[in-house]
CSV table of C-alpha atoms in Angstrom, one decimal:
chain,number,residue,atom,x,y,z
A,351,ALA,CA,-0.2,0.1,0.2
A,352,ALA,CA,2.8,2.1,0.5
A,353,ALA,CA,4.4,1.8,-2.4
A,354,GLU,CA,1.1,2.5,-4.2
A,355,ALA,CA,0.8,5.6,-2.2
A,356,GLN,CA,4.0,7.2,-2.6
A,357,PRO,CA,3.8,8.5,-6.2
A,358,LYS,CA,0.6,10.1,-5.4
A,359,LEU,CA,2.1,11.9,-2.0
A,360,GLU,CA,5.1,13.1,-4.0
A,361,GLN,CA,2.8,15.0,-6.5
A,362,PHE,CA,0.6,16.6,-3.8
A,363,SER,CA,0.8,20.1,-3.2
A,364,GLU,CA,1.9,21.5,0.5
A,365,GLU,CA,-1.9,22.2,1.4
A,366,GLN,CA,-2.6,18.8,0.5
A,367,ILE,CA,0.2,17.0,2.5
A,368,ARG,CA,-1.0,19.4,5.1
A,369,ILE,CA,-4.4,18.0,4.9
A,370,ILE,CA,-3.2,14.5,5.1
A,371,VAL,CA,-1.0,15.2,7.8
A,372,ALA,CA,-4.1,16.5,10.1
A,373,LEU,CA,-6.2,13.3,9.1
A,374,LEU,CA,-3.4,11.1,10.3
A,375,SER,CA,-2.5,12.8,13.5
A,376,GLY,CA,-5.9,13.6,14.4
A,377,SER,CA,-7.5,9.8,13.9
A,378,GLN,CA,-5.7,6.5,14.0
A,379,ALA,CA,-8.6,4.5,12.6
A,380,LEU,CA,-9.1,6.9,9.6
A,381,GLY,CA,-5.5,6.6,9.0
A,382,SER,CA,-5.5,2.9,9.2
A,383,LEU,CA,-8.4,3.2,6.5
A,384,LEU,CA,-6.5,5.8,4.4
A,385,ALA,CA,-3.5,3.1,4.3
A,386,ALA,CA,-5.6,0.2,3.6
A,387,ASN,CA,-6.9,1.8,0.6
A,388,PRO,CA,-4.3,4.5,-1.0
A,389,GLN,CA,-6.4,5.1,-4.2
A,390,TRP,CA,-8.7,6.8,-2.1
A,391,LEU,CA,-5.7,9.7,-2.0
A,392,ASP,CA,-7.4,11.0,-5.3
A,393,SER,CA,-10.2,12.4,-3.3
A,394,PHE,CA,-7.7,14.6,-1.5
A,395,ASP,CA,-8.1,17.4,-3.8
A,396,SER,CA,-7.3,20.5,-1.6
A,397,GLU,CA,-10.0,22.6,-3.6
A,398,ARG,CA,-12.4,19.9,-3.4
A,399,LEU,CA,-12.3,19.6,0.5
A,400,ARG,CA,-12.7,23.4,1.1
A,401,HIS,CA,-16.8,22.9,0.5
A,402,SER,CA,-18.9,20.9,1.9
A,403,ARG,CA,-21.2,17.9,0.0
A,404,ARG,CA,-24.9,18.8,-0.4
A,405,ALA,CA,-27.5,16.1,0.0
A,406,GLN,CA,-28.8,16.2,-3.3
A,407,GLY,CA,-25.2,15.7,-4.7
A,408,LEU,CA,-24.6,12.4,-2.6
A,409,ARG,CA,-28.1,11.5,-3.5
A,410,ARG,CA,-27.2,11.8,-7.3
A,411,GLU,CA,-23.9,10.1,-6.9
A,412,VAL,CA,-25.4,7.0,-4.9
A,413,GLU,CA,-28.2,7.0,-7.0
A,414,GLN,CA,-25.7,6.2,-10.4
A,415,TRP,CA,-24.6,2.8,-9.1
A,416,LEU,CA,-27.6,2.0,-6.7
A,417,ARG,CA,-30.3,1.6,-9.5
A,418,PRO,CA,-28.6,-0.4,-11.8
A,419,LEU,CA,-27.3,-2.5,-8.9
A,420,LEU,CA,-31.0,-3.2,-7.8
A,421,ALA,CA,-32.3,-3.8,-11.1
A,422,ALA,CA,-29.5,-6.4,-11.3
A,423,ARG,CA,-30.3,-7.9,-7.8
A,424,ASP,CA,-26.8,-7.8,-7.2
A,425,TYR,CA,-27.4,-7.3,-3.2
A,426,SER,CA,-23.9,-8.2,-2.3
A,427,GLY,CA,-22.6,-5.7,-4.7
A,428,VAL,CA,-24.7,-2.9,-3.6
A,429,SER,CA,-24.1,-3.4,0.0
A,430,SER,CA,-20.3,-3.7,-0.9
A,431,ARG,CA,-20.6,-0.3,-2.5
A,432,LEU,CA,-22.4,1.3,-0.3
A,433,ARG,CA,-19.9,0.7,3.0
A,434,ARG,CA,-17.1,2.0,0.6
A,435,PHE,CA,-19.3,5.0,-0.3
A,436,LYS,CA,-19.8,5.9,3.6
A,437,GLN,CA,-16.2,5.2,4.3
A,438,ILE,CA,-14.8,7.5,1.7
A,439,GLU,CA,-17.3,10.3,2.8
A,440,MET,CA,-16.5,10.0,5.9
A,441,LEU,CA,-12.8,10.0,5.4
A,442,ARG,CA,-13.4,13.3,3.3
A,443,ILE,CA,-15.7,15.1,6.2
A,444,ALA,CA,-12.9,14.4,8.8
A,445,ALA,CA,-10.3,15.4,6.4
A,446,ARG,CA,-12.2,18.7,6.4
A,447,ASP,CA,-12.7,18.8,9.8
A,448,LEU,CA,-9.2,18.0,11.2
A,449,ALA,CA,-7.8,20.4,8.6
A,450,ARG,CA,-10.0,23.3,9.9
A,451,LEU,CA,-11.7,23.4,6.2
A,452,GLY,CA,-15.3,23.5,7.6
A,453,GLY,CA,-16.8,24.7,10.5
A,454,THR,CA,-18.8,22.6,13.4
A,455,VAL,CA,-22.2,23.2,12.0
A,456,GLU,CA,-21.4,22.4,8.5
A,457,ILE,CA,-19.4,19.1,9.8
A,458,ILE,CA,-22.2,17.8,11.3
A,459,ARG,CA,-24.6,18.5,8.9
A,460,GLU,CA,-22.5,16.8,6.4
A,461,ILE,CA,-22.2,13.6,8.7
A,462,ALA,CA,-26.3,13.6,9.0
A,463,ASP,CA,-26.3,14.0,5.4
A,464,VAL,CA,-24.3,10.9,4.6
A,465,ALA,CA,-26.6,9.0,7.2
A,466,ASP,CA,-29.7,10.3,5.6
A,467,VAL,CA,-28.3,8.8,2.1
A,468,CYS,CA,-26.9,5.7,3.5
A,469,LEU,CA,-30.2,4.6,5.2
A,470,ASP,CA,-32.3,5.5,2.3
A,471,ALA,CA,-30.2,3.0,-0.1
A,472,VAL,CA,-30.6,0.5,2.8
A,473,GLY,CA,-34.3,0.8,3.2
A,474,ARG,CA,-34.6,0.6,-0.9
A,475,ILE,CA,-32.3,-2.7,-0.6
A,476,CYS,CA,-34.5,-4.3,2.2
A,477,ARG,CA,-37.7,-3.1,0.7
A,478,GLN,CA,-36.9,-4.7,-2.8
A,479,GLN,CA,-35.6,-7.9,-1.1
A,480,ILE,CA,-38.6,-8.1,1.0
A,481,THR,CA,-41.2,-7.5,-1.7
A,482,GLU,CA,-39.7,-10.0,-4.0
A,483,ARG,CA,-40.0,-12.5,-1.2
A,484,TYR,CA,-43.2,-11.8,0.3
A,485,GLY,CA,-44.8,-9.6,-2.1
A,486,GLN,CA,-46.0,-5.6,-2.3
A,487,PRO,CA,-47.9,-4.1,0.6
A,488,HIS,CA,-51.3,-3.1,-0.1
A,489,HIS,CA,-54.3,-1.6,2.4
A,490,GLN,CA,-57.7,-0.8,1.6
A,491,ASP,CA,-59.4,2.4,2.1
A,492,ALA,CA,-62.9,3.0,3.5
A,493,GLU,CA,-64.6,1.9,0.1
A,494,GLY,CA,-62.8,-1.2,0.1
A,495,ARG,CA,-60.5,-0.1,-2.8
A,496,TRP,CA,-56.7,-1.3,-2.4
A,497,HIS,CA,-53.6,1.1,-2.3
A,498,PRO,CA,-50.0,0.3,-2.2
A,499,THR,CA,-49.0,1.1,1.2
A,500,ALA,CA,-46.5,3.8,2.1
A,501,PHE,CA,-43.3,3.1,4.2
A,502,CYS,CA,-40.8,5.1,5.5
A,503,VAL,CA,-37.6,5.4,7.8
A,504,LEU,CA,-37.9,8.0,10.4
A,505,GLY,CA,-34.8,9.8,11.7
A,506,MET,CA,-34.8,10.4,15.5
A,507,GLY,CA,-32.9,12.0,18.0
A,508,LYS,CA,-29.3,13.8,16.5
A,509,LEU,CA,-30.2,12.0,13.3
A,510,GLY,CA,-33.5,13.8,13.1
A,511,GLY,CA,-32.3,16.9,13.9
A,512,GLN,CA,-29.4,16.7,11.6
A,513,GLU,CA,-26.7,17.1,14.4
A,514,LEU,CA,-24.8,13.6,14.2
A,515,ASN,CA,-21.5,13.4,15.3
A,516,TYR,CA,-18.8,10.6,14.5
A,517,SER,CA,-19.9,8.5,17.6
A,518,SER,CA,-23.5,9.1,17.4
A,519,ASP,CA,-26.0,6.5,17.6
A,520,VAL,CA,-28.4,6.3,14.6
A,521,ASP,CA,-32.1,5.9,15.8
A,522,VAL,CA,-34.5,5.1,13.5
A,523,LEU,CA,-38.4,4.1,13.5
A,524,PHE,CA,-39.6,2.1,10.4
A,525,ILE,CA,-43.2,3.2,9.7
A,526,TYR,CA,-46.1,2.6,7.1
A,527,SER,CA,-49.2,4.0,6.5
A,528,GLU,CA,-52.0,1.5,7.0
A,529,GLU,CA,-52.3,-2.2,8.1
A,530,GLY,CA,-52.7,-4.5,5.1
A,531,GLN,CA,-51.6,-7.4,3.4
A,532,VAL,CA,-48.9,-8.5,0.8
A,533,PHE,CA,-49.5,-9.7,-2.7
A,534,ASN,CA,-47.7,-10.6,-5.4
A,535,GLU,CA,-49.9,-8.7,-8.0
A,536,PRO,CA,-51.7,-5.8,-7.5
A,537,PRO,CA,-55.0,-6.5,-5.6
A,538,GLY,CA,-58.1,-5.9,-7.7
A,539,LYS,CA,-56.7,-6.8,-11.0
A,540,ARG,CA,-55.6,-10.3,-10.3
A,541,LYS,CA,-57.8,-12.6,-12.2
A,542,ILE,CA,-60.4,-15.1,-10.8
A,543,PRO,CA,-59.6,-19.0,-11.4
A,544,ALA,CA,-62.2,-20.2,-13.5
A,545,SER,CA,-63.1,-22.8,-10.8
A,546,THR,CA,-64.8,-20.3,-8.7
A,547,MET,CA,-66.9,-18.8,-11.3
């Protein structure tokens, strides 16, 4: 890993070296993560690190690889990619923080945004797997019409307040709109077997 990192480090500016030194001296765990993944040094562009990332940009990035992997039902691939995304983003945020390139409010907001994006992706992965296995949840309204049942992961505590720090627990609730049933085909559109006519 050191041999792979050396040519990149030799091309770095003084500011990039300062950022990496701040990261390595400030967090042994993140330093070890960077040492195990020297290819991630490419993301230490000091100009890029000067600015926080917005939730919309994080979502767009994840969506580019999440949708195709879910369509291919590559659940181990999507889990691995999501884990790598989270590690790279936390490394980026910590580098900004330790090198004093972002304020406290900005940093905790970025941590919460990364958690939001990751939880959304995990919710989609789990929902697709459960739906494939058990069917799509539906509920009936007062007139007896069937509707797809909505589902949501709700952030509580520091996550809900967009105030996560590096060691915060993520407290969530899984909620759905109505009690109902699961169906492999949308209810009301299912064919009635000939034997019951």
